[in-house]
mmCIF file of C-alpha atoms in Angstrom:
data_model
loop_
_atom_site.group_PDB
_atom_site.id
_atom_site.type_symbol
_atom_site.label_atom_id
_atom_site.label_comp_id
_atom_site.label_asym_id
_atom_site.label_seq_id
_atom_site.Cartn_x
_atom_site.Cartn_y
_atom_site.Cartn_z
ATOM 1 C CA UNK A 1 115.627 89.313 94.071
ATOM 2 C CA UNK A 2 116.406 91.149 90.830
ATOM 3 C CA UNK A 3 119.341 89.006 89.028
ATOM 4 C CA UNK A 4 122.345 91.845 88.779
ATOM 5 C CA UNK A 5 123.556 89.990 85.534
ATOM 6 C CA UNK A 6 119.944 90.956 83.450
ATOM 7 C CA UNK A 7 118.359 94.161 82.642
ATOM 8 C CA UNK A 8 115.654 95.468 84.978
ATOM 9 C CA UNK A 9 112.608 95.983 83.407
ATOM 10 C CA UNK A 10 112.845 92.697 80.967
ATOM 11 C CA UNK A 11 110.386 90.453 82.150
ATOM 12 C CA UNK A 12 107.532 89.384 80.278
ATOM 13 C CA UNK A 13 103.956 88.926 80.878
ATOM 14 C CA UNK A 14 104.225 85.083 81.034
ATOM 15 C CA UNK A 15 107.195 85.250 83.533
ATOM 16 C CA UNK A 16 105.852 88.258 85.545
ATOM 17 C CA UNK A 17 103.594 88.116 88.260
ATOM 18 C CA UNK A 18 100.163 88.264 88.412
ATOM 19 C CA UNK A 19 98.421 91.626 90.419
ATOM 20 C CA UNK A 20 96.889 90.724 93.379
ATOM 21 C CA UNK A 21 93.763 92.451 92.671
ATOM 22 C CA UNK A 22 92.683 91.730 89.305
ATOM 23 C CA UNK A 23 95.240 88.870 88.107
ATOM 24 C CA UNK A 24 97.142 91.075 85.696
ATOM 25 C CA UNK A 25 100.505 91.006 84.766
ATOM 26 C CA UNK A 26 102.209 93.467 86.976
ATOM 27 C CA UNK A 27 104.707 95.040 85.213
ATOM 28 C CA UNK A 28 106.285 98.458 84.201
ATOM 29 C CA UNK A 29 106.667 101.874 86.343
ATOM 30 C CA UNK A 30 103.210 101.472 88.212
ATOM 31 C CA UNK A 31 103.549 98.154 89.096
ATOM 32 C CA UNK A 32 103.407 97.875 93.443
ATOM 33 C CA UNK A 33 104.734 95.269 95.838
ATOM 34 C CA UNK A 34 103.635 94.758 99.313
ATOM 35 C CA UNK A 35 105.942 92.848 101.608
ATOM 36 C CA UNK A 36 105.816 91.493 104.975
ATOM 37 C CA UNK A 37 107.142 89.193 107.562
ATOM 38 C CA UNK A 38 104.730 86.462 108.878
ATOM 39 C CA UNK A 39 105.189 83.930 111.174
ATOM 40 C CA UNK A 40 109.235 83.986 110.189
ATOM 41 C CA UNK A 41 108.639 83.757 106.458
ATOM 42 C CA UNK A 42 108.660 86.459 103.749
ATOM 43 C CA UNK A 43 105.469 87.204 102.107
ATOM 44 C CA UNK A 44 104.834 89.581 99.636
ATOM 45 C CA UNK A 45 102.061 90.603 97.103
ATOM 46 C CA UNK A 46 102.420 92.321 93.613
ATOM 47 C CA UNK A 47 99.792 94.723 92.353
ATOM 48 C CA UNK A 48 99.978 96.162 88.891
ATOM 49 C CA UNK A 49 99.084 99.935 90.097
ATOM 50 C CA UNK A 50 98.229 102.097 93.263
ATOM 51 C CA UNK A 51 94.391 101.276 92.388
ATOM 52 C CA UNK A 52 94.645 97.725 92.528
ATOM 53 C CA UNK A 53 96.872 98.037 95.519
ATOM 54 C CA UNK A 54 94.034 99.929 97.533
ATOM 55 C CA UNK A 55 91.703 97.383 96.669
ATOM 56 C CA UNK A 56 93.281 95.100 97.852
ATOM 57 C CA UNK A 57 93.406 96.898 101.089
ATOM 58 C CA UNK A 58 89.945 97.350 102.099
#
């Protein structure tokens, strides 16, 4: 959940998380997040681009 008091786009690469796909930080405009219900929990996966996030995929 973004916090509505802070600026989005502010995070830095030790705070943000890491891509799915090739452990990056994934941050800025190309940065992708997968999210999905399992077994009544939230999960969710962040990907730094649309590359990583189709490798991830397959």
């Amino acid at each position: 959940m973004v916090d509505p008091t802070s600026d989005l786009g502010e995070e830095g690469e030790a705070s943000a998380p890491r891509c799915a796909s090739c452990e990056e930080p994934a941050l800025g405009v190309e940065r992708r997040t997968v999210t999905w219900v399992a077994d009544g929990s939230v999960e969710r996966r962040h990907f730094c681009g649309e590359a990583c996030r189709e490798e991830w995929g397959r």
